[in-house]
Amino acid sequence: MSRTTRIERYRNIGIMAHIDAGKTTLTERILFFTGRIRAMGEVHAGSTEMDWMVQEKQRGITITSAATTAFWKPMRGPFVGTAHRINILDTPGHVDFTIEVERSLRVLDGAVAVFDASQGVEPQSETVWHQANRHGVPRIAFLNKMDKVGADFAMSVHSIRQRLDANPVPVQLPIGAGPEFSGVVDLLRMKAFHFDEASGEPSEREFPEALRAEAEALRLRLIEACAEVDGTVLRKYVEGRLADITEEELERALRAGTLQRQLVPVLCGAAFKKKGVQMLLDAVVNYLPAPSDLPAVEGVTPDTEVQVTRSANEEEPVCAFVFKLMHDKAVGSIVFLRVYSGTLRTGMAVLNPRQQRRERVGRLMFMHANKREEVDEVHAGDICAALNLRGVRTGDTLCALEAPVVLESLRFPEPVIQLAIEARSRGEQQKMEDGLVRLAAEDPSLRVVVDPETGQQLLSGMGELHLEIVVDRLRTEYGVEARVGQPKVAYRESLRQKVRQDYRHVRQTGGPGQYAHVVMEVGPAPRGSGLVFVDDTHNGVIPKEFIPAIEKGVEGAMQRGVLAGYPVVDVEVRLVDGSTHVRDSTPQAFTLAGSLAFQEAARRAGVRLLEPVMDVEVTTPEEFLGEVLGDLSARRGRVRGMEGHGTVRSVSAQVPMASLFGYVTSLRGRTQGRAMATLKLATYEPVPDTLQESVLEAQQ
Ligand SMILES: Nc1nc2c(ncn2[C@@H]2O[C@H](COP(=O)(O)OP(=O)(O)OP(=O)(O)O)[C@@H](O)[C@H]2O)c(=O)[nH]1
């Protein structure tokens, strides 16, 4: 079966937004209008198609980004009447699930940024927006909830410009706002459309003269933005021939400007009322890129690390990226793939260079929320799922055997909190371990290690909600009722100063002996550098084959921690001297020597704890501002900024994670549920010495 839709007619998009801006509702409406589902699910009733995991239904928030496919024929614009395949990745808005956003942004080609038109840009939208900038994702903006009291189109556009430092270009102007919201003016065509109350269907109506001046002004702004990217529009604009500028020219310029990320077309509507959704679909096709519009992806060859590219073409050797794993009771492990080049067929052998494994491609399918459509092959541009790829991990590349390539992996966020859990019985122990292995494979922002002292499993993750959901999934999906400790801060350890360490590991108790001797300088390295290991030995005092063994030993010791079992970070180790024994020196002996030498050095250098410090953004009604500020300072918080419009204030502060447990709940309590907060990792800072003592005592 060859491909059914040409690659130029693909749009791989994500829908990104602040919690509650209406992503899930919008996605449901898109699926409705594109004919994939008949009855629209309502988020409240817990019956939507995309939010299908049990926890999602209970919590009404989107945890997993599900992928789904829809077909759309634009009603206007350059592609009018041609069927386009839109692959949609739903992305959660909660900051605890940033890995989900990150992996979606990694594989999608364009995005719709949804905002609540009564709020404008909210803190979480800023985070996601910057993530999208980092990935170079072209965007269009949808100002949702225009029907809500307080909806303000101009304020929202302004906040996109101010807070996101973007270039928003309205292509529509709403007719009415709040309960009076009834339609839009299309600024390219200068025509007015009315949305049917029941069906949301747009139909042309008489131009509202009261909006004429505002519409003209916005159209001029649109033309100016287009003139910056398109020569023809520029010429006509400069010559004052505004009336000669055609709809086609504006469409072309808007598309080019969006693809080059010079501008962001802005549309509006009310997803809940089905208003504006079809026009948004037109804009997705008209302004967002097809895979073939984008530069070829870059990767490196596995051994020689030579740069190579793969373009969105099915004749090229196959290359696909694993962006997500999911475990399914019925079919086992589901691997989500974005195919960048070539064709992947059932039964074909492919290479996974990072794991140095060959894999045979099993069943292939397209996903629609939790339903599946099996296919024999998938092509460049597709987003699909594959079964029975056993050795695969998130961030891996799958490629043709004869043309190996590794694409850049995903960035995994740092965990900030830790939770000890324990099975209630021996019988459950194994079940719990299996469950955790699977959950950690699905979610690379979850780390699981065994505490060597207590034998408990230690989970670390992005926040309280994140770990709460993991424990919940253990119960519902794996039937394990675990005993759960209090959440704790995921500290790190770092060295205070540089020391020289001479370490000789000698063992001669019958049988073959062990001998390894290393001399190294061990000290702190700049933030974020992990382990910098330098071999500075001369004249082969330590043969080259033992060097990686020493590094491995150091790495292991860093992972285990020296002071209180937290990983040691940012270390420079300079191996300067050493010696070997003809018979008794082995890689194992050198690994041990590396590990013990590091531990000894770290103890002498002194270790201090680093604590995660979070960026906290609180949005609160003005009347609670004093209360919120007082509470933040009691939590060792530093307020960094305050702004606000109307009676709402937003405060940004940095607060140590250690004093943030239960913050969101307590904030709600203090403000009658009216203030909201988002937390994300800002940095790691040394714990004050006086506090370090008490943290360590509490550990005992
Ligand atoms: N007034 C109004 N409410 C809307 C509109 N769209 C969505 N909502 C409501 O806003 C709330 C949040 O909608 P969701 O679709 O769950 O938002 P979300 O962004 O997907 O939320 P998360 O999945 O938790 O990130 C729900 O109560 C919706 O009914 C709209 O156009 N107008």
XYZ file of C-alpha atoms and ligand atoms in Angstrom:
732
model
C 0.000 0.000 0.000
C 1.585 3.264 -1.008
C 0.808 6.516 0.725
C -2.711 7.842 0.422
C -1.934 11.512 0.968
C 0.955 13.329 -0.698
C 3.481 14.660 1.751
C 2.804 18.289 0.790
C -0.691 17.722 2.170
C 0.473 16.632 5.619
C 0.324 18.892 8.624
C 1.857 17.478 11.813
C 0.698 19.801 14.508
C 0.474 20.141 18.245
C -1.989 22.078 20.301
C -0.285 23.837 23.147
C -1.681 25.963 25.934
C -1.983 26.838 29.556
C -4.095 24.466 31.671
C -7.779 25.072 31.046
C -7.319 27.246 27.971
C -9.365 24.628 26.144
C -6.969 22.343 24.256
C -8.935 19.205 24.904
C -12.220 20.848 23.963
C -10.662 22.270 20.807
C -9.181 18.912 19.810
C -12.567 17.267 20.273
C -14.189 19.920 18.084
C -11.543 19.426 15.417
C -12.218 15.699 15.409
C -15.915 16.417 15.178
C -15.633 18.789 12.233
C -13.201 16.518 10.439
C -15.661 13.693 10.833
C -13.751 11.338 13.092
C -16.264 11.292 15.904
C -19.932 11.921 15.885
C -20.886 12.879 19.409
C -18.630 15.440 20.927
C -17.340 14.461 24.341
C -17.551 17.015 27.085
C -14.544 17.438 29.338
C -16.770 17.754 32.409
C -18.520 14.473 31.833
C -15.197 12.679 31.617
C -16.032 11.140 28.279
C -13.713 12.803 25.786
C -11.927 10.646 23.288
C -8.432 12.043 23.741
C -8.303 11.960 27.536
C -8.670 8.276 27.839
C -6.501 7.120 30.673
C -8.446 6.525 33.859
C -6.557 9.203 35.760
C -7.188 11.657 32.995
C -10.875 11.017 33.173
C -10.855 11.504 36.917
C -8.746 14.595 36.887
C -10.028 16.101 33.660
C -6.522 17.042 32.631
C -4.472 15.682 29.827
C -1.566 13.592 31.034
C -0.510 11.654 28.008
C -0.117 13.252 24.663
C -2.151 11.093 22.396
C -1.686 11.225 18.649
C -4.560 11.266 16.250
C -5.274 11.853 12.587
C -7.942 13.903 10.846
C -8.629 14.942 7.256
C -9.655 18.445 6.227
C -10.468 20.258 2.994
C -9.978 23.994 3.432
C -12.946 26.170 2.631
C -10.782 29.166 1.710
C -7.231 29.963 0.692
C -4.649 28.524 -1.677
C -5.436 24.874 -0.884
C -9.209 25.182 -1.094
C -10.992 21.899 -1.648
C -7.939 19.612 -1.380
C -7.970 16.981 1.370
C -5.151 17.397 3.873
C -4.039 14.946 6.488
C -3.651 16.599 9.878
C -1.828 14.582 12.515
C -2.493 16.067 15.912
C -0.453 15.563 19.027
C -2.290 16.626 22.134
C 0.025 18.103 24.738
C -0.755 18.587 28.407
C -0.664 22.031 29.934
C 0.485 21.141 33.439
C 4.075 21.959 34.187
C 4.656 18.596 35.902
C 4.327 16.969 32.476
C 6.788 19.125 30.625
C 8.445 16.026 29.153
C 5.217 15.371 27.240
C 5.333 18.851 25.775
C 9.009 18.491 25.006
C 8.596 15.259 23.089
C 5.648 16.562 21.110
C 7.520 19.715 20.149
C 10.422 17.549 19.077
C 8.410 15.731 16.423
C 5.739 18.138 15.272
C 6.161 20.609 12.434
C 3.833 23.384 13.555
C 1.587 24.273 16.447
C -1.612 25.993 17.403
C -1.116 28.018 20.575
C -4.424 28.281 22.392
C -5.082 31.123 24.806
C -8.015 31.946 27.024
C -9.108 35.278 25.521
C -10.204 36.533 28.916
C -6.737 35.940 30.376
C -4.332 36.587 27.522
C -0.933 34.995 28.005
C -0.681 33.016 31.249
C 2.558 31.885 32.906
C 2.488 28.324 31.625
C 1.918 29.501 28.067
C 5.171 31.415 28.366
C 7.083 28.283 29.314
C 5.642 26.271 26.455
C 6.120 29.155 24.028
C 9.821 29.361 24.845
C 10.130 25.599 24.517
C 8.588 25.908 21.049
C 11.038 28.702 20.178
C 13.899 26.433 21.135
C 12.566 23.773 18.758
C 11.934 26.327 15.981
C 8.259 25.442 15.666
C 6.097 27.765 13.482
C 2.863 28.727 15.233
C -0.558 30.214 14.799
C -2.514 31.552 17.777
C -6.133 30.815 18.635
C -7.807 33.107 21.153
C -10.372 30.752 22.615
C -13.299 31.425 24.949
C -14.329 34.593 23.114
C -17.802 33.847 24.499
C -16.632 34.188 28.098
C -17.424 37.306 30.092
C -14.279 39.440 30.069
C -12.964 38.070 26.761
C -10.730 40.754 25.288
C -9.233 40.274 21.833
C -7.026 43.390 21.810
C -5.678 42.729 25.327
C -4.812 39.144 24.386
C -3.022 40.157 21.191
C -1.131 42.781 23.151
C -0.086 40.245 25.776
C 1.236 37.918 23.062
C 3.419 40.756 21.810
C 4.515 41.872 25.278
C 4.927 38.691 27.224
C 6.023 36.350 24.466
C 8.033 38.860 22.503
C 6.297 37.596 19.369
C 4.834 39.301 16.317
C 1.088 38.519 16.459
C -0.822 39.413 13.299
C -4.617 39.194 13.583
C -6.205 37.735 10.461
C -9.642 38.035 12.050
C -11.502 40.491 14.213
C -14.224 39.146 16.505
C -17.752 40.456 16.138
C -18.879 41.007 19.724
C -17.278 39.544 22.807
C -18.543 37.574 25.798
C -22.163 36.441 25.429
C -22.453 38.728 22.362
C -19.692 36.970 20.436
C -21.348 35.953 17.182
C -18.847 35.880 14.347
C -15.636 37.232 12.850
C -14.428 39.642 10.217
C -11.984 37.965 7.833
C -9.335 40.674 7.414
C -7.836 39.211 4.227
C -11.121 39.309 2.371
C -12.807 42.046 4.422
C -15.878 39.886 4.764
C -17.973 39.163 7.837
C -19.032 35.675 8.924
C -21.645 34.658 11.421
C -21.478 31.354 13.334
C -24.633 29.331 13.650
C -25.522 29.016 17.364
C -26.206 25.307 17.187
C -23.786 23.947 14.600
C -21.008 26.563 14.661
C -21.212 26.593 10.850
C -19.934 29.949 9.464
C -21.984 31.858 6.884
C -21.302 35.199 5.275
C -23.347 38.139 6.410
C -23.463 41.878 5.982
C -20.328 43.710 7.079
C -20.854 45.336 10.502
C -20.155 49.000 9.742
C -19.480 49.745 13.408
C -16.323 47.635 13.097
C -15.190 49.125 9.785
C -12.556 51.498 11.182
C -11.044 48.924 13.517
C -11.027 46.295 10.766
C -9.319 48.710 8.330
C -6.647 49.487 10.892
C -5.970 45.815 11.581
C -5.909 45.046 7.871
C -3.287 47.733 7.385
C -1.251 46.175 10.163
C -1.645 42.796 8.405
C -0.461 44.262 5.102
C 2.558 45.827 6.783
C 3.497 42.518 8.347
C 3.131 40.796 4.970
C 5.212 43.515 3.272
C 8.101 42.545 5.516
C 8.219 39.046 4.040
C 6.912 39.419 0.499
C 8.420 41.621 -2.231
C 5.212 42.065 -4.213
C 3.209 43.155 -1.181
C 6.067 45.459 -0.186
C 6.159 47.129 -3.615
C 2.422 47.734 -3.724
C 2.486 48.983 -0.142
C 5.302 51.437 -0.796
C 3.614 52.665 -3.984
C 0.418 53.207 -1.995
C -1.521 50.701 -4.150
C -3.156 48.975 -1.168
C -6.294 48.142 -3.122
C -4.233 46.168 -5.660
C -2.898 43.757 -3.056
C -4.646 40.460 -3.692
C -5.934 37.860 -1.292
C -3.519 35.326 -2.828
C -0.550 37.595 -2.183
C -1.528 38.036 1.444
C -2.074 34.292 1.903
C 1.318 33.565 0.389
C 3.048 36.157 2.554
C 1.336 34.948 5.726
C 2.382 31.394 4.990
C 5.974 32.408 4.301
C 6.105 34.654 7.374
C 4.743 31.896 9.623
C 7.148 29.301 8.238
C 10.083 31.658 8.744
C 8.750 32.365 12.243
C 8.588 36.079 11.588
C 4.934 36.375 12.454
C 2.113 34.554 14.201
C -1.334 34.720 12.545
C -4.016 35.214 15.202
C -7.535 33.775 15.002
C -10.305 33.639 17.544
C -13.374 31.652 18.504
C -15.105 29.633 21.153
C -14.258 25.965 20.884
C -16.901 25.008 23.389
C -19.577 26.618 21.200
C -17.940 25.174 18.041
C -17.304 28.715 16.808
C -14.265 29.450 14.705
C -12.984 25.878 14.609
C -13.410 25.357 10.863
C -11.605 28.614 10.098
C -8.836 27.532 12.408
C -8.549 24.270 10.450
C -8.272 26.295 7.241
C -5.485 28.310 8.859
C -3.658 25.146 9.959
C -3.529 24.005 6.345
C -2.884 27.456 4.886
C -0.167 28.679 7.238
C 1.528 25.735 8.954
C 4.221 23.741 7.130
C 4.084 20.352 5.467
C 7.039 18.088 6.374
C 8.414 18.798 2.905
C 8.499 22.550 3.612
C 11.031 22.094 6.383
C 14.789 21.696 6.180
C 16.045 18.111 6.174
C 16.634 16.675 9.672
C 20.214 16.462 10.806
C 21.854 13.523 12.461
C 25.259 11.898 12.766
C 26.605 8.542 11.718
C 26.902 6.287 14.777
C 30.629 5.546 14.782
C 32.310 8.396 13.028
C 29.863 11.127 14.083
C 29.854 12.629 10.604
C 26.901 14.960 10.029
C 24.270 13.633 7.651
C 20.804 14.815 6.686
C 17.582 13.027 5.823
C 14.905 14.810 3.854
C 11.174 14.206 3.913
C 11.175 11.915 0.929
C 10.098 8.288 0.791
C 12.867 7.333 -1.636
C 15.565 8.114 0.933
C 16.785 5.477 3.402
C 14.345 5.133 6.253
C 14.913 7.109 9.432
C 12.434 7.438 12.297
C 12.542 8.874 15.806
C 11.054 7.236 18.911
C 9.295 9.953 20.863
C 7.150 7.949 23.215
C 6.612 4.494 24.690
C 3.423 3.216 26.176
C 2.520 -0.067 27.767
C -0.736 -1.659 26.825
C -2.177 -4.708 28.588
C -3.469 -6.227 25.377
C -0.633 -5.647 22.918
C 2.421 -4.973 25.072
C 4.739 -2.107 24.405
C 3.631 0.526 21.883
C 6.392 2.626 20.357
C 5.402 6.008 18.910
C 7.435 7.042 15.896
C 7.871 10.054 13.714
C 9.110 8.940 10.303
C 11.477 11.544 8.857
C 12.507 9.834 5.632
C 11.900 6.690 3.613
C 9.329 3.963 4.164
C 8.967 1.580 7.082
C 7.303 -1.748 6.335
C 6.027 -4.544 8.531
C 8.622 -7.306 8.691
C 11.511 -5.049 7.712
C 14.789 -5.125 9.647
C 16.028 -1.790 10.963
C 18.934 -0.648 13.089
C 18.741 1.067 16.463
C 22.246 2.543 16.550
C 22.130 3.845 20.126
C 21.377 0.399 21.530
C 23.466 -1.260 18.809
C 20.593 -3.564 18.037
C 18.765 -4.788 15.001
C 15.020 -4.754 15.289
C 12.379 -6.355 13.137
C 9.430 -4.053 12.541
C 6.263 -5.740 13.773
C 2.770 -4.368 13.415
C 2.393 -0.730 12.401
C -0.582 1.430 13.106
C -2.035 4.891 13.199
C -3.501 5.958 16.496
C -6.750 7.665 17.120
C -6.787 8.363 20.869
C -7.093 4.764 22.125
C -8.233 3.219 18.847
C -5.846 1.835 16.271
C -5.778 1.425 12.511
C -3.321 -1.224 11.277
C -1.272 -0.539 8.160
C 1.479 -2.385 6.241
C 3.741 0.579 5.790
C 4.321 4.111 6.922
C 6.138 6.893 5.124
C 8.201 10.020 5.549
C 6.085 12.553 7.423
C 3.940 9.991 9.240
C 3.414 9.822 12.971
C 2.531 6.274 13.880
C 2.849 3.488 16.417
C 4.769 0.216 16.167
C 4.441 -2.930 18.256
C 7.024 -5.454 19.399
C 10.120 -3.314 19.164
C 11.677 -4.641 22.309
C 14.962 -2.905 22.878
C 13.753 0.572 22.015
C 13.833 3.551 24.371
C 12.444 7.048 24.132
C 14.830 9.243 22.158
C 16.202 6.388 20.004
C 16.523 6.493 16.237
C 15.483 3.633 13.957
C 17.177 3.622 10.579
C 17.970 1.584 7.484
C 20.667 -1.063 8.078
C 22.707 0.242 5.160
C 22.408 3.926 6.089
C 22.842 4.296 9.845
C 22.100 7.651 11.418
C 21.447 8.895 14.947
C 19.169 11.868 15.484
C 19.626 14.069 18.522
C 17.870 12.548 21.532
C 15.351 14.256 23.777
C 16.231 16.553 26.638
C 14.976 15.067 29.850
C 14.074 17.471 32.636
C 15.721 17.223 36.070
C 13.658 15.749 38.883
C 13.000 17.934 41.922
C 11.235 15.660 44.346
C 11.685 12.151 45.603
C 9.372 9.604 47.143
C 10.193 6.303 48.833
C 7.750 3.501 48.150
C 7.532 -0.052 49.343
C 5.334 -2.988 48.450
C 3.016 -4.192 51.202
C 4.036 -7.790 50.822
C 6.754 -9.872 49.283
C 4.240 -11.122 46.748
C 3.620 -7.597 45.552
C 7.286 -6.665 45.451
C 7.886 -8.194 42.021
C 4.690 -6.757 40.588
C 5.663 -3.320 41.824
C 9.167 -3.548 40.371
C 7.801 -4.651 36.990
C 5.276 -1.830 37.035
C 7.927 0.743 37.866
C 10.241 -0.471 35.111
C 7.436 -0.011 32.616
C 6.288 3.326 33.929
C 9.847 4.643 33.857
C 10.277 3.422 30.286
C 7.152 5.331 29.283
C 8.105 8.438 31.173
C 11.769 9.439 31.052
C 11.124 12.243 33.546
C 10.470 9.559 36.168
C 13.582 7.995 37.700
C 13.548 4.888 39.798
C 16.462 3.746 41.952
C 16.806 1.432 44.919
C 17.928 3.038 48.160
C 20.952 0.890 49.090
C 20.338 1.386 52.811
C 16.630 0.773 53.157
C 16.013 -1.325 50.049
C 13.051 0.919 49.238
C 12.376 2.093 45.720
C 13.023 5.799 45.345
C 10.997 7.587 42.704
C 12.073 11.013 41.574
C 10.054 13.277 39.387
C 8.880 16.677 38.349
C 6.516 17.513 41.162
C 3.989 16.226 43.647
C 1.258 15.723 41.067
C 3.628 13.802 38.818
C 4.555 11.260 41.500
C 1.010 11.066 42.806
C -0.093 9.952 39.377
C 2.689 7.362 39.163
C 1.555 5.823 42.462
C -2.018 5.941 41.238
C -1.109 4.173 38.009
C 0.715 1.471 39.964
C -2.542 0.823 41.746
C -4.950 0.978 38.823
C -2.812 -0.553 36.087
C -0.635 -2.965 38.022
C -2.816 -3.704 41.045
C -0.115 -2.672 43.512
C -1.101 -0.867 46.705
C 2.268 0.522 47.670
C 3.202 2.107 50.987
C 4.276 5.617 50.168
C 6.589 7.846 52.206
C 6.476 11.614 52.487
C 7.714 13.358 49.362
C 11.196 14.771 49.830
C 13.383 17.186 47.986
C 15.642 15.637 45.336
C 18.886 17.224 46.520
C 22.199 16.944 44.741
C 25.708 16.929 46.084
C 28.597 19.061 44.914
C 32.257 19.395 45.856
C 33.499 22.383 47.803
C 37.121 22.466 46.640
C 39.806 20.744 44.607
C 42.003 18.017 46.144
C 44.700 15.657 44.929
C 44.009 12.015 45.665
C 46.548 9.186 45.533
C 44.778 5.857 45.762
C 46.188 2.384 45.556
C 43.851 -0.582 45.420
C 45.706 -3.767 46.286
C 44.220 -7.107 47.212
C 46.189 -10.310 47.607
C 44.183 -12.931 49.407
C 44.749 -16.209 47.602
C 43.828 -16.604 43.922
C 44.560 -13.838 41.422
C 45.337 -10.491 43.058
C 43.977 -7.024 42.234
C 46.150 -4.012 41.677
C 45.216 -0.554 40.506
C 46.875 2.705 41.400
C 45.532 6.116 40.415
C 46.479 9.673 41.209
C 43.870 12.250 40.382
C 42.891 15.834 40.991
C 39.220 16.058 41.877
C 37.281 19.275 42.148
C 34.133 21.189 41.298
C 33.315 21.957 37.651
C 30.983 24.644 36.251
C 27.208 24.177 36.643
C 25.675 21.734 34.267
C 28.908 20.089 33.186
C 28.212 16.682 34.778
C 31.513 14.808 34.872
C 34.482 16.299 33.054
C 37.061 13.515 32.960
C 40.512 14.334 31.632
C 43.305 11.832 31.126
C 46.498 13.751 31.810
C 48.847 10.800 32.324
C 52.057 10.450 30.363
C 54.356 7.698 29.156
C 51.621 5.083 29.412
C 51.806 4.763 33.200
C 48.236 3.551 32.947
C 47.514 1.671 29.699
C 44.765 3.266 27.576
C 42.390 0.331 27.981
C 42.070 0.987 31.717
C 41.137 4.653 31.391
C 37.422 4.141 30.546
C 37.240 1.689 33.469
C 38.438 4.398 35.851
C 35.914 6.872 34.451
C 33.176 4.293 34.892
C 34.179 3.869 38.539
C 34.000 7.617 39.137
C 30.609 7.836 37.434
C 29.215 5.040 39.570
C 30.412 6.703 42.767
C 28.942 10.030 41.667
C 25.580 8.392 41.045
C 25.582 6.798 44.501
C 26.500 10.050 46.228
C 28.905 10.600 49.074
C 27.154 12.614 51.745
C 23.568 11.440 51.793
C 22.993 9.281 48.733
C 22.092 12.097 46.317
C 23.927 12.180 42.990
C 27.111 14.241 42.907
C 27.100 16.713 40.030
C 29.545 19.009 38.250
C 32.870 17.367 38.927
C 36.191 17.623 37.168
C 38.536 14.663 37.502
C 42.030 14.991 36.102
C 43.903 11.709 36.071
C 47.553 12.660 36.496
C 49.455 9.548 37.461
C 49.203 5.925 38.497
C 50.774 2.540 38.086
C 49.921 -1.012 37.158
C 50.998 -4.506 37.997
C 51.837 -6.865 35.142
C 49.550 -9.633 36.298
C 47.046 -8.197 38.785
C 45.804 -5.097 36.951
C 42.390 -5.525 35.324
C 39.652 -3.143 34.191
C 37.573 -4.286 37.189
C 40.372 -3.364 39.576
C 40.631 0.090 37.972
C 36.870 0.656 38.135
C 37.020 -0.094 41.837
C 40.038 2.157 42.285
C 38.302 4.990 40.387
C 35.221 4.650 42.541
C 37.056 4.453 45.875
C 39.503 7.199 44.956
C 36.616 9.491 44.101
C 34.760 8.754 47.342
C 37.850 9.443 49.390
C 38.610 12.622 47.436
C 35.044 13.876 47.791
C 35.087 13.353 51.534
C 38.297 15.343 51.797
C 37.104 18.064 49.426
C 33.921 18.509 51.426
C 30.455 18.049 49.974
C 27.592 20.450 50.098
C 23.982 19.874 49.244
C 22.379 21.676 46.350
C 18.647 22.188 46.441
C 16.232 22.708 43.569
C 14.881 26.233 43.552
C 11.644 26.704 41.674
C 10.224 29.500 39.587
C 6.826 30.119 41.096
C 4.207 32.174 39.273
C 1.148 33.063 41.303
C -1.920 34.693 39.821
C -4.142 36.136 42.503
C -6.989 38.587 42.964
C -5.554 41.828 44.315
C -7.246 41.464 47.703
C -5.065 38.430 48.522
C -1.802 39.934 47.323
C -0.528 40.732 50.831
C -1.348 37.238 52.058
C 0.374 35.632 49.041
C 3.533 37.746 49.419
C 3.776 37.124 53.169
C 3.433 33.405 52.630
C 6.076 33.375 49.882
C 8.581 35.145 52.103
C 7.870 32.742 54.973
C 8.845 29.992 52.533
C 12.280 31.517 51.873
C 10.942 32.943 48.584
C 12.482 35.852 46.696
C 9.950 37.914 44.811
C 11.338 38.882 41.413
C 8.526 40.692 39.779
C 4.926 41.670 39.936
C 2.520 42.780 37.272
C -1.134 42.804 36.604
C -4.109 44.253 34.903
C -7.519 44.939 36.382
C -7.903 43.352 39.785
C -5.652 40.410 39.064
C -1.992 40.407 40.031
C 0.697 37.992 39.031
C 3.746 37.510 41.181
C 6.888 35.716 40.130
C 9.248 34.424 42.763
C 11.987 31.891 43.288
C 11.387 29.541 46.176
C 13.338 26.468 47.347
C 11.480 23.242 46.603
C 11.957 22.243 50.241
C 9.390 24.784 51.376
C 6.911 24.195 48.581
C 5.320 20.885 49.513
C 1.589 21.251 49.453
C 1.918 24.846 48.274
C -0.716 24.722 45.572
C -3.317 23.290 47.953
C -2.432 25.689 50.741
C -2.587 28.639 48.343
C -6.076 27.672 47.330
C -7.081 27.434 50.979
C -5.703 30.876 51.759
C -7.407 32.554 48.825
C -10.791 30.816 48.760
C -9.627 28.882 45.752
C -9.101 32.011 43.682
C -5.309 32.139 43.289
C -3.383 29.772 41.033
C 0.264 28.848 40.941
C 2.634 27.091 38.592
C 6.004 25.732 39.635
C 8.971 24.831 37.508
C 12.622 24.196 38.164
C 14.707 27.380 37.967
C 18.097 26.305 39.240
C 20.019 24.387 41.903
C 21.525 26.396 44.726
C 23.687 25.486 47.714
C 21.679 24.757 50.839
C 22.741 27.237 53.560
C 25.217 25.486 55.904
C 22.964 25.827 58.936
C 20.128 24.142 57.066
C 22.355 21.443 55.601
C 22.945 20.120 59.130
C 19.259 19.729 59.798
C 18.553 18.201 56.393
C 21.210 15.565 57.047
C 19.899 14.900 60.537
C 16.425 14.405 59.178
C 17.892 11.849 56.757
C 19.274 9.749 59.595
N -16.653 29.631 27.877
C -15.887 28.744 27.258
N -15.373 27.713 27.941
C -14.591 26.843 27.276
C -14.303 26.987 25.905
N -13.482 25.977 25.530
C -13.266 25.237 26.630
N -13.933 25.745 27.698
C -13.979 25.217 29.063
O -12.709 25.398 29.676
C -12.418 24.301 30.531
C -11.063 23.690 30.147
O -11.149 23.076 28.887
P -10.205 21.881 28.459
O -10.515 21.608 27.046
O -10.270 20.764 29.430
O -8.799 22.602 28.633
P -7.347 22.022 28.414
O -6.556 23.193 28.011
O -7.395 20.841 27.533
O -6.942 21.597 29.865
P -5.793 20.559 30.291
O -5.991 19.324 29.499
O -6.073 20.348 31.733
O -4.506 21.237 30.034
C -13.571 23.325 30.397
O -14.441 23.552 31.466
C -14.195 23.715 29.069
O -15.558 23.410 29.009
C -14.902 28.063 25.194
O -14.746 28.253 24.001
N -15.666 28.906 25.937
